[in-house]
Amino acid sequence: MRSQRCRSPPAAWSSAWACRCWPGACAQAATHRRPRADVQAEDRPGRAGKHRPLDPALLDALAREVALGTASEPTRRRFDRLLADEPAARTALAYWESLIASCAPAVPAVPPDAALRGRIESRIFGGTHPPRYPAARPDLTRQEIARMELVLYDWAPSPFCAKLRAVLDYKGLAYRRVPVMGAALRRVRSRGNGKVPALEIDGRMVTDSTDIAHALEALAPEPPVLPQDPRQRALNQALEDWADETFYFQALYFQWMEPGAAPMVREAFRAHTAIPGPVGQLFGELAFRAYRRRITRQVIGQGTGRKPEAQIAADLARNLAAAADLLIPGPFLLGGQPHLCDFALMGQLTYLMRPPLTRAMVQAHAPLTDFLAAMRALRRTPAPP
Ligand SMILES: N[C@@H](CCC(=O)N[C@@H](CS)C(=O)NCC(=O)O)C(=O)O
């Protein structure tokens, strides 16, 4: 028989919860309502030998509510703590979970309501993240899509912006390009995640080139950039991420940190300022320095920047050779049709074509230059409404 004494009144609980027992579950609940000062060190959780009886019926009811997801948040949290200490609680929960799981096949799947899901996501993740994009809209006509206002917050040299512009062009969607400076930058920071590309679709801000491309696919499925076949879809996902995450950091190193290339980026910043004349040049220079500090930290933090330059060049050469091999027979990574992974690779290769050192590395592979030509040939003009 367990001891009748409560062992752990956590300090932060209200007086009604001055012990860890559930109301009604502990025979001694009334005596457990002690002021914090009375809490002794040996009363803390995890000390052996001090326990209270748990009412099996109450435990069962609580486990049921938790398993069904109908328990209130505080109740669920307290039950979680109980789970750590009470085998009986774990057994009760396992029972209800297995019971519910066995019912699942009998319940028809209900597609979630897109608006409700959006509201739930924005409550969980806050106002801007994850991106809120329209659910699949096969009912939209080309004319309706053409009437939607698409505003692309863009930084011309960015490989992710190049990727997204190419997707938009390929899908024949008309959009307005806004260079991310001044008020546009503030908007991207306040309504997006501070990065570009960001796309406003009829006033709804969507961020991250991958999420935006998925949103566009839902909005305008033709021509598709995501394969239907599950294996092709998985390959597309893996290859896109390879381009976005592996090539990008190696390209960043050679753009921003390699001494031969950094002056070009400085010039690009000076040229892309919103303010004309020497004041603008000064702003460009200051922005360049701030971004160089930030990007250097990112490249070192990610790990690429911790390697010697020769090693980064060897890594990049290996990746370029692998991409070239994947493009045989081509013309695209997955065969005859371009997919999102191709747009991602195109963005990074275009970025790598800027510094002379990496341009020579790309140009050493005919399949890569042929691929870039094939991607350029995809550009379309927006379809008439
Ligand atoms: N995973 C993101 C990456 C976007 C990204 O890193 N964009 C860079 C420009 S190339 C940026 O906005 N950097 C500014 C910053 O980090 O504050 C995507 O696919 O869109």
Short mmCIF file of C-alpha atoms and ligand atoms in Angstrom, two decimals:
data_model
loop_
_atom_site.label_atom_id
_atom_site.label_comp_id
_atom_site.label_asym_id
_atom_site.label_seq_id
_atom_site.Cartn_x
_atom_site.Cartn_y
_atom_site.Cartn_z
CA MET A 1 0.00 0.00 0.00
CA ARG A 2 1.36 3.39 -1.02
CA SER A 3 1.88 6.13 1.47
CA GLN A 4 -1.08 8.51 1.77
CA ARG A 5 1.14 11.55 1.75
CA CYS A 6 1.43 13.83 -1.26
CA ARG A 7 5.00 14.03 -2.37
CA SER A 8 5.21 17.01 -4.66
CA PRO A 9 3.35 20.27 -4.51
CA PRO A 10 5.03 22.28 -7.31
CA ALA A 11 5.69 25.81 -6.24
CA ALA A 12 3.92 27.49 -9.14
CA TRP A 13 0.53 25.85 -8.67
CA SER A 14 -2.39 27.70 -7.27
CA SER A 15 -3.65 26.74 -3.83
CA ALA A 16 -6.31 24.55 -5.41
CA TRP A 17 -3.48 22.61 -7.00
CA ALA A 18 -1.07 22.74 -4.12
CA CYS A 19 -0.42 19.04 -4.49
CA ARG A 20 0.20 17.00 -7.62
CA CYS A 21 -2.86 14.88 -6.99
CA TRP A 22 -5.98 15.29 -9.08
CA PRO A 23 -8.92 16.73 -7.22
CA GLY A 24 -10.83 13.74 -6.01
CA ALA A 25 -8.07 11.35 -6.97
CA CYS A 26 -6.16 11.88 -3.78
CA ALA A 27 -7.75 10.85 -0.53
CA GLN A 28 -5.70 13.47 1.30
CA ALA A 29 -6.32 16.35 -1.09
CA ALA A 30 -7.62 18.70 1.59
CA THR A 31 -4.54 18.25 3.71
CA HIS A 32 -2.32 18.86 0.75
CA ARG A 33 -3.29 22.49 0.28
CA ARG A 34 -0.25 23.82 1.94
CA PRO A 35 1.41 27.18 1.46
CA ARG A 36 4.57 27.20 -0.60
CA ALA A 37 6.72 27.79 2.42
CA ASP A 38 5.69 24.39 3.73
CA VAL A 39 7.08 22.61 0.71
CA GLN A 40 10.08 20.64 1.79
CA ALA A 41 12.87 19.49 -0.43
CA GLU A 42 11.96 15.86 0.09
CA ASP A 43 8.46 16.66 -1.22
CA ARG A 44 9.66 17.32 -4.77
CA PRO A 45 8.83 14.95 -7.61
CA GLY A 46 11.09 12.02 -8.11
CA ARG A 47 11.66 11.36 -4.40
CA ALA A 48 10.80 7.82 -3.63
CA GLY A 49 8.56 6.52 -0.96
CA LYS A 50 5.89 9.24 -0.78
CA HIS A 51 2.78 8.72 -2.81
CA ARG A 52 -0.91 9.22 -2.94
CA PRO A 53 -3.58 6.84 -4.11
CA LEU A 54 -5.09 7.54 -7.49
CA ASP A 55 -8.77 7.00 -8.08
CA PRO A 56 -8.77 4.52 -11.01
CA ALA A 57 -12.09 5.85 -12.33
CA LEU A 58 -10.78 9.41 -12.42
CA LEU A 59 -7.51 8.31 -13.95
CA ASP A 60 -9.43 6.44 -16.63
CA ALA A 61 -11.60 9.48 -17.36
CA LEU A 62 -8.58 11.73 -17.62
CA ALA A 63 -6.74 9.29 -19.89
CA ARG A 64 -9.82 9.15 -22.12
CA GLU A 65 -10.04 12.95 -22.40
CA VAL A 66 -6.31 13.23 -23.13
CA ALA A 67 -6.41 10.46 -25.75
CA LEU A 68 -9.45 11.98 -27.43
CA GLY A 69 -7.85 15.43 -27.37
CA THR A 70 -10.76 16.93 -25.44
CA ALA A 71 -8.81 17.62 -22.22
CA SER A 72 -8.12 21.25 -21.47
CA GLU A 73 -4.55 22.44 -21.93
CA PRO A 74 -3.77 22.68 -18.16
CA THR A 75 -5.29 19.24 -17.60
CA ARG A 76 -3.26 17.79 -20.43
CA ARG A 77 -0.06 19.33 -19.05
CA ARG A 78 -0.71 17.97 -15.58
CA PHE A 79 -1.53 14.57 -17.03
CA ASP A 80 1.79 14.67 -18.91
CA ARG A 81 3.57 15.19 -15.60
CA LEU A 82 1.60 12.36 -14.05
CA LEU A 83 2.64 10.09 -16.93
CA ALA A 84 6.27 10.47 -15.97
CA ASP A 85 5.66 9.13 -12.47
CA GLU A 86 2.63 6.88 -12.65
CA PRO A 87 2.66 3.56 -14.49
CA ALA A 88 -1.12 3.40 -13.94
CA ALA A 89 -1.53 6.63 -15.90
CA ARG A 90 0.58 5.26 -18.74
CA THR A 91 -1.45 2.05 -18.82
CA ALA A 92 -4.75 3.96 -18.85
CA LEU A 93 -3.55 6.22 -21.69
CA ALA A 94 -2.20 3.30 -23.73
CA TYR A 95 -5.58 1.55 -23.35
CA TRP A 96 -7.54 4.55 -24.67
CA GLU A 97 -5.07 5.25 -27.45
CA SER A 98 -5.26 1.67 -28.71
CA LEU A 99 -9.05 1.79 -28.50
CA ILE A 100 -9.19 4.99 -30.54
CA ALA A 101 -6.62 3.71 -33.03
CA SER A 102 -8.73 0.59 -33.62
CA CYS A 103 -11.73 2.81 -34.47
CA ALA A 104 -9.81 4.97 -36.93
CA PRO A 105 -10.26 2.79 -40.04
CA ALA A 106 -14.04 2.88 -39.56
CA VAL A 107 -14.15 6.68 -39.63
CA PRO A 108 -14.11 8.20 -43.12
CA ALA A 109 -11.39 10.82 -43.65
CA VAL A 110 -12.78 14.36 -43.74
CA PRO A 111 -10.74 16.87 -45.75
CA PRO A 112 -9.89 19.85 -43.53
CA ASP A 113 -11.64 23.11 -44.22
CA ALA A 114 -8.98 25.36 -45.79
CA ALA A 115 -10.12 28.53 -44.02
CA LEU A 116 -10.30 26.82 -40.63
CA ARG A 117 -6.91 25.23 -41.16
CA GLY A 118 -5.47 28.64 -42.08
CA ARG A 119 -6.89 30.16 -38.88
CA ILE A 120 -5.48 27.31 -36.79
CA GLU A 121 -2.07 27.63 -38.44
CA SER A 122 -1.94 31.35 -37.89
CA ARG A 123 -2.87 30.84 -34.21
CA ILE A 124 -0.15 28.24 -33.81
CA PHE A 125 2.57 29.93 -35.82
CA GLY A 126 1.64 33.60 -35.52
CA GLY A 127 0.77 36.08 -38.21
CA THR A 128 3.38 35.38 -40.83
CA HIS A 129 4.66 31.87 -40.54
CA PRO A 130 4.10 29.38 -42.01
CA PRO A 131 3.07 31.00 -45.25
CA ARG A 132 -0.65 31.27 -45.77
CA TYR A 133 -1.34 30.38 -49.33
CA PRO A 134 -4.53 29.55 -51.07
CA ALA A 135 -5.56 25.93 -50.99
CA ALA A 136 -5.72 24.16 -54.33
CA ARG A 137 -8.07 26.07 -56.58
CA PRO A 138 -8.72 23.90 -59.63
CA ASP A 139 -11.97 25.83 -60.05
CA LEU A 140 -10.12 29.07 -60.84
CA THR A 141 -10.09 29.95 -64.48
CA ARG A 142 -7.01 31.34 -66.20
CA GLN A 143 -8.83 34.68 -66.38
CA GLU A 144 -9.50 34.70 -62.65
CA ILE A 145 -5.86 33.87 -61.94
CA ALA A 146 -4.79 36.62 -64.31
CA ARG A 147 -6.89 39.09 -62.31
CA MET A 148 -5.13 38.19 -59.06
CA GLU A 149 -2.48 40.64 -58.05
CA LEU A 150 0.90 38.99 -57.67
CA VAL A 151 3.61 41.19 -56.16
CA LEU A 152 7.10 39.73 -56.04
CA TYR A 153 9.46 41.23 -53.48
CA ASP A 154 12.66 40.66 -55.31
CA TRP A 155 16.40 41.06 -55.06
CA ALA A 156 17.62 40.63 -58.63
CA PRO A 157 20.90 38.78 -57.87
CA SER A 158 19.34 36.29 -55.41
CA PRO A 159 19.36 32.67 -56.66
CA PHE A 160 16.02 32.05 -54.94
CA CYS A 161 14.45 35.07 -56.64
CA ALA A 162 15.83 33.88 -59.99
CA LYS A 163 14.31 30.46 -59.31
CA LEU A 164 10.91 31.92 -58.49
CA ARG A 165 10.84 34.40 -61.36
CA ALA A 166 11.52 31.46 -63.69
CA VAL A 167 8.64 29.46 -62.16
CA LEU A 168 6.27 32.42 -62.52
CA ASP A 169 7.37 32.95 -66.11
CA TYR A 170 7.06 29.26 -66.92
CA LYS A 171 3.52 29.20 -65.57
CA GLY A 172 2.76 32.32 -67.59
CA LEU A 173 1.68 34.30 -64.53
CA ALA A 174 1.92 38.08 -64.64
CA TYR A 175 3.48 39.69 -61.57
CA ARG A 176 4.85 43.01 -60.40
CA ARG A 177 8.47 43.07 -59.29
CA VAL A 178 9.28 45.26 -56.30
CA PRO A 179 12.97 45.57 -55.40
CA VAL A 180 13.34 44.84 -51.70
CA MET A 181 14.54 48.22 -50.47
CA GLY A 182 13.16 50.85 -48.13
CA ALA A 183 9.40 50.45 -47.61
CA ALA A 184 9.38 47.12 -49.48
CA LEU A 185 12.02 45.73 -47.14
CA ARG A 186 10.01 46.89 -44.12
CA ARG A 187 6.92 45.17 -45.55
CA VAL A 188 8.82 41.93 -46.12
CA ARG A 189 10.09 42.10 -42.55
CA SER A 190 6.74 42.93 -40.98
CA ARG A 191 4.49 40.68 -43.10
CA GLY A 192 6.95 38.00 -44.22
CA ASN A 193 10.04 36.41 -42.71
CA GLY A 194 12.44 39.17 -43.78
CA LYS A 195 13.84 37.11 -46.67
CA VAL A 196 13.31 37.26 -50.39
CA PRO A 197 11.66 36.07 -52.46
CA ALA A 198 8.30 36.90 -50.91
CA LEU A 199 5.15 36.89 -52.99
CA GLU A 200 1.94 38.68 -52.17
CA ILE A 201 -1.00 36.87 -53.73
CA ASP A 202 -3.97 39.20 -53.59
CA GLY A 203 -2.57 40.74 -50.41
CA ARG A 204 -1.58 37.43 -48.77
CA MET A 205 2.16 37.26 -48.12
CA VAL A 206 3.83 33.94 -48.90
CA THR A 207 7.51 33.39 -48.15
CA ASP A 208 10.23 30.90 -49.10
CA SER A 209 10.71 29.98 -52.74
CA THR A 210 9.67 26.36 -52.14
CA ASP A 211 6.46 27.25 -50.32
CA ILE A 212 5.67 29.91 -52.90
CA ALA A 213 6.18 27.44 -55.74
CA HIS A 214 3.84 24.96 -54.02
CA ALA A 215 1.30 27.74 -53.56
CA LEU A 216 1.53 28.66 -57.23
CA GLU A 217 1.12 25.03 -58.21
CA ALA A 218 -2.10 24.95 -56.20
CA LEU A 219 -3.28 28.19 -57.74
CA ALA A 220 -2.23 27.54 -61.32
CA PRO A 221 -1.58 23.81 -61.79
CA GLU A 222 -0.71 24.12 -65.50
CA PRO A 223 2.00 23.65 -66.53
CA PRO A 224 2.96 21.61 -63.47
CA VAL A 225 6.31 21.98 -61.69
CA LEU A 226 5.63 19.17 -59.20
CA PRO A 227 5.56 15.59 -60.47
CA GLN A 228 2.49 13.43 -59.81
CA ASP A 229 4.33 10.12 -59.53
CA PRO A 230 5.37 9.60 -55.88
CA ARG A 231 8.93 8.53 -56.67
CA GLN A 232 9.48 11.41 -59.09
CA ARG A 233 7.93 13.73 -56.54
CA ALA A 234 10.34 12.50 -53.86
CA LEU A 235 13.31 12.90 -56.19
CA ASN A 236 12.17 16.39 -57.08
CA GLN A 237 11.96 17.27 -53.40
CA ALA A 238 15.42 15.89 -52.60
CA LEU A 239 17.08 17.50 -55.62
CA GLU A 240 15.42 20.84 -54.99
CA ASP A 241 16.63 20.84 -51.41
CA TRP A 242 20.12 19.82 -52.54
CA ALA A 243 20.26 22.85 -54.82
CA ASP A 244 18.71 25.24 -52.26
CA GLU A 245 20.75 24.15 -49.28
CA THR A 246 24.03 22.62 -50.48
CA PHE A 247 24.88 24.57 -53.61
CA TYR A 248 23.65 27.79 -52.00
CA PHE A 249 26.14 27.84 -49.14
CA GLN A 250 29.03 26.94 -51.40
CA ALA A 251 27.92 29.66 -53.82
CA LEU A 252 27.59 32.13 -50.93
CA TYR A 253 31.15 31.44 -49.92
CA PHE A 254 32.46 32.16 -53.40
CA GLN A 255 30.29 35.28 -53.78
CA TRP A 256 30.86 36.88 -50.43
CA MET A 257 33.96 35.52 -48.79
CA GLU A 258 36.35 34.56 -51.57
CA PRO A 259 38.59 37.62 -52.03
CA GLY A 260 38.37 37.64 -55.84
CA ALA A 261 34.54 37.87 -55.94
CA ALA A 262 33.56 40.07 -53.01
CA PRO A 263 34.23 43.38 -54.89
CA MET A 264 31.54 42.40 -57.45
CA VAL A 265 28.95 42.02 -54.71
CA ARG A 266 29.98 45.37 -53.24
CA GLU A 267 29.43 46.97 -56.67
CA ALA A 268 26.02 45.26 -57.01
CA PHE A 269 24.95 46.74 -53.67
CA ARG A 270 26.14 50.20 -54.65
CA ALA A 271 24.31 49.93 -57.97
CA HIS A 272 21.01 48.64 -56.48
CA THR A 273 20.41 51.42 -53.98
CA ALA A 274 17.14 53.36 -54.12
CA ILE A 275 18.89 56.69 -53.52
CA PRO A 276 20.79 58.26 -56.42
CA GLY A 277 24.26 59.80 -56.22
CA PRO A 278 27.00 59.55 -53.63
CA VAL A 279 24.56 59.28 -50.70
CA GLY A 280 23.05 56.22 -52.33
CA GLN A 281 26.52 54.77 -52.88
CA LEU A 282 27.28 55.26 -49.21
CA PHE A 283 24.02 53.48 -48.25
CA GLY A 284 24.91 50.70 -50.68
CA GLU A 285 28.33 50.33 -49.08
CA LEU A 286 26.87 50.24 -45.56
CA ALA A 287 24.24 47.68 -46.60
CA PHE A 288 26.96 45.59 -48.26
CA ARG A 289 29.03 45.58 -45.07
CA ALA A 290 26.05 44.70 -42.88
CA TYR A 291 25.02 41.83 -45.17
CA ARG A 292 28.59 40.60 -45.55
CA ARG A 293 28.84 40.32 -41.76
CA ARG A 294 25.49 38.52 -41.59
CA ILE A 295 26.24 36.14 -44.47
CA THR A 296 29.72 35.38 -43.19
CA ARG A 297 28.14 34.37 -39.86
CA GLN A 298 25.57 32.20 -41.68
CA VAL A 299 28.19 30.44 -43.85
CA ILE A 300 30.41 29.79 -40.83
CA GLY A 301 27.41 28.73 -38.71
CA GLN A 302 26.19 26.30 -41.39
CA GLY A 303 29.68 24.77 -41.55
CA THR A 304 30.83 25.45 -45.12
CA GLY A 305 32.72 28.56 -43.98
CA ARG A 306 34.77 26.51 -41.49
CA LYS A 307 36.50 24.56 -44.25
CA PRO A 308 39.64 25.66 -46.07
CA GLU A 309 38.89 27.24 -49.42
CA ALA A 310 40.44 24.35 -51.38
CA GLN A 311 38.06 21.96 -49.60
CA ILE A 312 35.00 24.10 -50.40
CA ALA A 313 36.10 24.21 -54.05
CA ALA A 314 36.50 20.41 -54.04
CA ASP A 315 33.02 19.99 -52.52
CA LEU A 316 31.51 22.29 -55.12
CA ALA A 317 33.34 20.50 -57.95
CA ARG A 318 31.94 17.18 -56.71
CA ASN A 319 28.40 18.57 -56.60
CA LEU A 320 28.69 20.13 -60.05
CA ALA A 321 29.95 16.84 -61.48
CA ALA A 322 27.04 15.01 -59.86
CA ALA A 323 24.54 17.51 -61.28
CA ALA A 324 26.12 17.16 -64.73
CA ASP A 325 25.83 13.36 -64.52
CA LEU A 326 22.18 13.64 -63.48
CA LEU A 327 21.55 15.80 -66.55
CA ILE A 328 22.49 12.98 -68.90
CA PRO A 329 20.44 12.33 -71.00
CA GLY A 330 18.58 15.49 -69.89
CA PRO A 331 17.57 18.00 -70.86
CA PHE A 332 16.21 18.27 -67.28
CA LEU A 333 17.04 16.53 -64.02
CA LEU A 334 14.07 14.17 -64.14
CA GLY A 335 13.94 13.78 -67.90
CA GLY A 336 11.97 15.59 -70.56
CA GLN A 337 9.95 17.97 -68.38
CA PRO A 338 11.24 20.70 -66.08
CA HIS A 339 10.31 20.48 -62.42
CA LEU A 340 10.88 22.62 -59.35
CA CYS A 341 14.28 20.99 -58.78
CA ASP A 342 15.37 22.29 -62.20
CA PHE A 343 14.32 25.83 -61.34
CA ALA A 344 16.23 25.58 -58.06
CA LEU A 345 19.37 24.26 -59.76
CA MET A 346 19.10 26.91 -62.46
CA GLY A 347 18.97 29.64 -59.75
CA GLN A 348 22.12 28.36 -58.07
CA LEU A 349 24.04 27.77 -61.32
CA THR A 350 23.16 31.27 -62.50
CA TYR A 351 24.44 32.59 -59.17
CA LEU A 352 27.63 30.55 -59.59
CA MET A 353 28.14 31.94 -63.10
CA ARG A 354 28.90 35.37 -61.60
CA PRO A 355 32.27 34.94 -59.82
CA PRO A 356 34.91 34.11 -62.47
CA LEU A 357 36.27 31.22 -60.43
CA THR A 358 32.98 29.36 -60.10
CA ARG A 359 31.85 30.34 -63.61
CA ALA A 360 34.81 28.38 -64.99
CA MET A 361 33.83 25.43 -62.79
CA VAL A 362 30.28 25.42 -64.18
CA GLN A 363 31.42 25.91 -67.75
CA ALA A 364 33.70 22.89 -67.46
CA HIS A 365 30.54 20.71 -67.74
CA ALA A 366 28.73 20.82 -71.08
CA PRO A 367 25.54 19.25 -69.58
CA LEU A 368 25.34 22.20 -67.17
CA THR A 369 25.64 24.89 -69.82
CA ASP A 370 23.18 22.99 -72.07
CA PHE A 371 20.83 22.79 -69.12
CA LEU A 372 21.02 26.54 -68.52
CA ALA A 373 20.24 27.14 -72.19
CA ALA A 374 17.24 24.74 -71.96
CA MET A 375 15.97 26.58 -68.88
CA ARG A 376 16.31 29.96 -70.60
CA ALA A 377 14.28 28.64 -73.53
CA LEU A 378 11.33 27.90 -71.20
CA ARG A 379 10.48 31.54 -70.59
CA ARG A 380 6.94 32.35 -71.58
CA THR A 381 4.95 35.50 -71.82
CA PRO A 382 1.87 35.73 -69.57
CA ALA A 383 -1.16 34.06 -71.11
CA PRO A 384 -3.79 36.61 -72.23
CA PRO A 385 -6.75 36.82 -69.84
N1 LIG B 1 14.99 29.10 -48.25
C1 LIG B 1 14.71 30.44 -48.68
C2 LIG B 1 16.02 31.24 -48.75
C3 LIG B 1 15.80 32.70 -49.05
C4 LIG B 1 17.06 33.50 -48.78
O1 LIG B 1 17.95 33.08 -48.05
N2 LIG B 1 17.08 34.69 -49.36
C5 LIG B 1 18.20 35.59 -49.12
C6 LIG B 1 18.58 36.27 -50.43
S1 LIG B 1 19.42 35.14 -51.47
C7 LIG B 1 17.76 36.68 -48.16
O2 LIG B 1 16.66 37.17 -48.24
N3 LIG B 1 18.66 37.05 -47.27
C8 LIG B 1 18.42 38.15 -46.37
C9 LIG B 1 18.47 37.74 -44.95
O3 LIG B 1 18.87 36.61 -44.63
O4 LIG B 1 18.08 38.57 -44.14
C10 LIG B 1 13.98 30.40 -50.01
O5 LIG B 1 13.99 29.34 -50.67
O6 LIG B 1 13.35 31.38 -50.38
#
